[in-house]
C-alpha positions as semicolon CSV with decimal commas, in nm:
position;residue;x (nm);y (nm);z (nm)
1;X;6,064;-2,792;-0,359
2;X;6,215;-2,887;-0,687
3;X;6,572;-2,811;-0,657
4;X;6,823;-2,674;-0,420
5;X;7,149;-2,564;-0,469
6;X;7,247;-2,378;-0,170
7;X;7,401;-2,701;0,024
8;X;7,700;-2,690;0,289
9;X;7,931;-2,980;0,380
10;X;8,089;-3,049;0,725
11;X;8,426;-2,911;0,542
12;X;8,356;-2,562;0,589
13;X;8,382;-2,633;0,962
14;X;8,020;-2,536;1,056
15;X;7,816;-2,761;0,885
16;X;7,693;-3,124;0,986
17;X;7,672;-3,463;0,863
18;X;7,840;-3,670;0,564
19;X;7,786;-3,583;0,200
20;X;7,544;-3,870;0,122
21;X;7,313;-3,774;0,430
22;X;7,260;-3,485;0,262
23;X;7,124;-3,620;-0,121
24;X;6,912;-3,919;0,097
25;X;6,730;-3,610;0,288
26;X;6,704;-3,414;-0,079
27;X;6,529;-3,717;-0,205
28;X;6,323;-3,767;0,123
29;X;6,172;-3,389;0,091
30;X;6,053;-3,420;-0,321
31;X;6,365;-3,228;-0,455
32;X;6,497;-3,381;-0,805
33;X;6,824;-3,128;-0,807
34;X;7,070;-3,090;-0,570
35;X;7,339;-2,851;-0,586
36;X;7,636;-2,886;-0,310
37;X;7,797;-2,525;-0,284
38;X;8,049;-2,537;0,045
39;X;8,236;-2,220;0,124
40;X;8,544;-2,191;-0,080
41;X;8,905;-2,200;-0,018
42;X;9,082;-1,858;-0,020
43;X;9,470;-1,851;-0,054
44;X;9,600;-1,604;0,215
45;X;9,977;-1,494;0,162
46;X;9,979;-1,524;0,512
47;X;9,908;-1,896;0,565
48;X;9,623;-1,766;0,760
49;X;9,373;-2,070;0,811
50;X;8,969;-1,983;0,777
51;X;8,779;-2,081;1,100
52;X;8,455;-2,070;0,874
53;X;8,573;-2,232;0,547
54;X;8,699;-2,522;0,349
55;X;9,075;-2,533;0,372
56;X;9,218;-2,578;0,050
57;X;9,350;-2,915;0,136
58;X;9,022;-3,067;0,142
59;X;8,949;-2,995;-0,227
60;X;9,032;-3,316;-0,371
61;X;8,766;-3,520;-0,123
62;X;8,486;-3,248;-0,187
63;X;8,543;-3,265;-0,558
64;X;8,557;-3,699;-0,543
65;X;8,310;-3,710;-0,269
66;X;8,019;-3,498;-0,477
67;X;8,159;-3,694;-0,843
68;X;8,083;-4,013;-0,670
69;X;7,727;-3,947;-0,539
70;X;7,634;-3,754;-0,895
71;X;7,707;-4,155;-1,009
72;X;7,573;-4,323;-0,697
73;X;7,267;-4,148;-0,683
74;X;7,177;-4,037;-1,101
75;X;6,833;-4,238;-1,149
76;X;6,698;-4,045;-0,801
77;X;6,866;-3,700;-0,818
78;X;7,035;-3,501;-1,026
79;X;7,356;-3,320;-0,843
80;X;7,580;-3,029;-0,919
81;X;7,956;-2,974;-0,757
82;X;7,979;-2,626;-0,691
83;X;8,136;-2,370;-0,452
84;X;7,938;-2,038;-0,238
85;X;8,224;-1,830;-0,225
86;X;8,281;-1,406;-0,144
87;X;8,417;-1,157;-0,467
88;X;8,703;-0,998;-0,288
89;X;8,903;-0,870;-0,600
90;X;9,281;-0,888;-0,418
91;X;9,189;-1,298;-0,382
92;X;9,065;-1,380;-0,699
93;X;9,388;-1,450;-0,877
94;X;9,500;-1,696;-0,668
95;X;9,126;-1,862;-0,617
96;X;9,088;-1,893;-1,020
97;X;9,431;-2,083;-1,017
98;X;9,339;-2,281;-0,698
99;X;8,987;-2,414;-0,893
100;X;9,099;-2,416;-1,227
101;X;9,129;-2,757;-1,292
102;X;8,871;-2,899;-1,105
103;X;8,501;-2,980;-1,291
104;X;8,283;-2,696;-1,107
105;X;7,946;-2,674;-1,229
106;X;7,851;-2,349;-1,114
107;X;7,921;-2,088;-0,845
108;X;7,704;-1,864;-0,633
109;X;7,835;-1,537;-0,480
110;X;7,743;-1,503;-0,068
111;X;7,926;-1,140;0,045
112;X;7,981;-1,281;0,422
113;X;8,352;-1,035;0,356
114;X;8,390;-0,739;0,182
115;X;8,781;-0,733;0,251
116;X;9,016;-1,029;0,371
117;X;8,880;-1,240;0,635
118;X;9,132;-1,184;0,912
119;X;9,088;-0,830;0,810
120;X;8,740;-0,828;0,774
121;X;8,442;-0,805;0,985
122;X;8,161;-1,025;0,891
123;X;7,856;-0,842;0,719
124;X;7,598;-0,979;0,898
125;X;7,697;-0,818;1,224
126;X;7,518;-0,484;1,284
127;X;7,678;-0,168;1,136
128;X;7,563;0,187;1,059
129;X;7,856;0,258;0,850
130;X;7,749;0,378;0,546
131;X;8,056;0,347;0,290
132;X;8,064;-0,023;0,399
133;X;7,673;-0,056;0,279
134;X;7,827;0,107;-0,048
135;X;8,127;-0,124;-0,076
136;X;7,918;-0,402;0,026
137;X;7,663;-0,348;-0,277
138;X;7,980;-0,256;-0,533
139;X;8,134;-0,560;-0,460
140;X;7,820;-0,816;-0,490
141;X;7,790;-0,600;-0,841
142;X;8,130;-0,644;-0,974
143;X;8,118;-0,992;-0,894
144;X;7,805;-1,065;-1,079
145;X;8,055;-0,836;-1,361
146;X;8,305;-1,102;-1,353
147;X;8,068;-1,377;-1,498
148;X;8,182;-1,638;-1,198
149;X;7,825;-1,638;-1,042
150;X;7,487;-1,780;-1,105
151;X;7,333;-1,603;-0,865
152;X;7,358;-1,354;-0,505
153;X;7,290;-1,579;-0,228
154;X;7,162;-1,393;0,110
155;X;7,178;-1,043;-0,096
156;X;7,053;-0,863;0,273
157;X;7,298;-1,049;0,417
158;X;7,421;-0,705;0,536
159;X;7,275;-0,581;0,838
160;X;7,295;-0,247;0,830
161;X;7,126;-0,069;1,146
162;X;7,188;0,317;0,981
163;X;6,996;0,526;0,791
164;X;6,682;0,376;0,653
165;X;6,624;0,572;0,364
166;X;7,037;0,489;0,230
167;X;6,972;0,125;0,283
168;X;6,647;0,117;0,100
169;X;6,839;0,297;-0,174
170;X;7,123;0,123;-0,196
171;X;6,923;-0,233;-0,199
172;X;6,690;-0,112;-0,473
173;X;7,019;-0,061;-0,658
174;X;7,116;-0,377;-0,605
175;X;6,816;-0,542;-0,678
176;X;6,765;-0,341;-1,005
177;X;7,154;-0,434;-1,112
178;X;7,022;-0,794;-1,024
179;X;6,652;-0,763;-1,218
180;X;6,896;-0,624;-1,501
181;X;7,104;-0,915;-1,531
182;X;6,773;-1,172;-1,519
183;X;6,933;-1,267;-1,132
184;X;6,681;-1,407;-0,910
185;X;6,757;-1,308;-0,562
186;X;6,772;-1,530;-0,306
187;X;6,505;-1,604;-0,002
188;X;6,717;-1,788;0,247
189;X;6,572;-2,087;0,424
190;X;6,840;-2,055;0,722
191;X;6,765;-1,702;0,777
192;X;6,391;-1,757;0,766
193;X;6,425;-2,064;1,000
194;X;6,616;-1,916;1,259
195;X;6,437;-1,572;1,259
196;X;6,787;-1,421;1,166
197;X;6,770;-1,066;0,986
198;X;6,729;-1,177;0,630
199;X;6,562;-1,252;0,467
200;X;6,301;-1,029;0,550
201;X;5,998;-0,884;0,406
202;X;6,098;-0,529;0,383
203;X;6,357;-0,641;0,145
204;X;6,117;-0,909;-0,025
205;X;5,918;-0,544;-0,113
206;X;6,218;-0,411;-0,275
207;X;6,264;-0,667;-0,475
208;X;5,883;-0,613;-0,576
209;X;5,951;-0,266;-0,660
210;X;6,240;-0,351;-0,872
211;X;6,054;-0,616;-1,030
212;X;6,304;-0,939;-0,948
213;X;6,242;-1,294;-0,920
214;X;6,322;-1,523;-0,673
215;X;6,494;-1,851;-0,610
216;X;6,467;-2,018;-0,244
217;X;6,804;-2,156;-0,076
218;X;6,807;-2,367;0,160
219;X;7,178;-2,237;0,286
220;X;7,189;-2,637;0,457
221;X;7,458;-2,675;0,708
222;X;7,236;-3,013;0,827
223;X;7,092;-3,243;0,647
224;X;6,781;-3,261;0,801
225;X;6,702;-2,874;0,639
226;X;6,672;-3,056;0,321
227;X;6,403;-3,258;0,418
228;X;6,157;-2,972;0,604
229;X;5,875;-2,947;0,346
230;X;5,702;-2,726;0,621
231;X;6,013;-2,437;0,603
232;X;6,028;-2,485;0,214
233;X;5,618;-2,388;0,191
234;X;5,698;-2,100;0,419
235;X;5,966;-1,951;0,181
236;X;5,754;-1,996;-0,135
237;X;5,480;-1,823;0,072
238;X;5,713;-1,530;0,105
239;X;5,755;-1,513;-0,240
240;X;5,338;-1,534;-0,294
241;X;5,257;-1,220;-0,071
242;X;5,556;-1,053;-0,175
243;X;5,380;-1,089;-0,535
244;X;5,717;-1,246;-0,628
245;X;5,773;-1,559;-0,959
246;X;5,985;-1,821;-0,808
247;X;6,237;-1,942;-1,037
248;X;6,339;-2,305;-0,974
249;X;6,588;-2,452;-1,234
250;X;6,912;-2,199;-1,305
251;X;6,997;-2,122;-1,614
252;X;7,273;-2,291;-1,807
253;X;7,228;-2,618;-1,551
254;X;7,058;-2,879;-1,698
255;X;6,771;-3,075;-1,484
């Protein structure tokens, strides 16, 4: 596996191990690119604090912690600062202003919310409501809109027990918006690992059908993810008898 840039730190609360543990396992398993992408700070109005997040108080060591391993660590790997992060439109005032001065290299949009988090359910807990499928899909599309994102991480993150013929309909919409845009979708490595419900092969087929590519994340909340050639081979084999082209690099990120 050449490069990753689905990477978790122990900031957003559910992750494990220090930041360096992390590149020394990238370099261990072949990769030459290494993007870190914790979940990002919201600003509630509410001072409500995230259970499943980094709190915007930790901001300044993320952002020195990653600068100092890009320099530790340049002749071995090269690594990207960047943040996995929700589009909920009432939030993204106050997150633009949050980041805004802070050297982000790129951004990758995981739906885990469609609304607020103490609001919100998560989307990856079974539903059958079918205007939250539709609100779910919207939103992942008008966040790709808003230019913030390289790419959709999880995109059948959403696991949506209704009507099979409306979900098959509303993720070929998404993955044509996505083919549309030249926006890989994602085959997650912590899904696939843990037999969770994406990503699965019955989306993999949509994807086919709209004619996407694909990019494997690892989605690492432990180091030792980054280092499991075995799980990586099984994602790109995904991608081979889904008759799937892997893209590796992102665009507009340098290797």
């Amino acid at each position: 596996m050449f490069a990753n840039y689905h990477t978790h730190t122990s900031r957003c609360k559910h992750a494990v191990g220090e930041d360096k543990e992390y590149v020394e396992a990238a370099i261990r398993g072949g990769m030459k690119v290494l993007g870190f992408s914790d979940h990002c700070p919201w600003v509630y109005e509410n001072d409500f604090v995230s259970g499943c997040r980094m709190e915007p108080s930790k901001l300044d060591d993320y952002i020195d912690s990653i600068q100092a391993l890009k320099k530790a660590y340049a002749k071995d790997i090269k690594i990207y600062l960047g943040f996995e992060s929700e589009y909920i439109p009432e939030l993204m005032e106050a997150q633009d202003k949050l980041l805004k001065d802070y050297p982000i290299d790129y951004m990758i949009l995981g739906q885990h919310f469609v609304s607020p988090e103490p609001y919100g359910n998560y989307t990856g807990v079974p539903t059958h409501d079918e205007d939250y499928l539709r609100e779910y899909v919207d939103l992942i599309m008008e966040g790709m809109e808003s230019g913030r994102y390289k790419y959709v991480a999880h995109p059948d993150l959403i696991h949506f027990t209704g009507n099979q013929q409306l979900y098959d309909e509303q993720m070929l919409r998404l993955c044509q918006y996505l083919k549309k845009k030249n926006v890989p979708v994602e085959i997650n490595l912590l899904g696939v690992y843990e037999q969770r419900h994406y990503t699965s092969e019955h989306f993999l087929n949509i994807a086919k059908q709209a004619g996407n590519s694909v990019i494997v994340g690892v989605d690492a909340h432990s180091p030792d993810r980054l280092e499991r050639t075995d799980i990586h081979e099984q994602c790109f084999q995904m991608a081979k008898d889904s008759g799937l082209q892997v893209i590796e690099v992102l665009d507009g990120l340098n290797v």
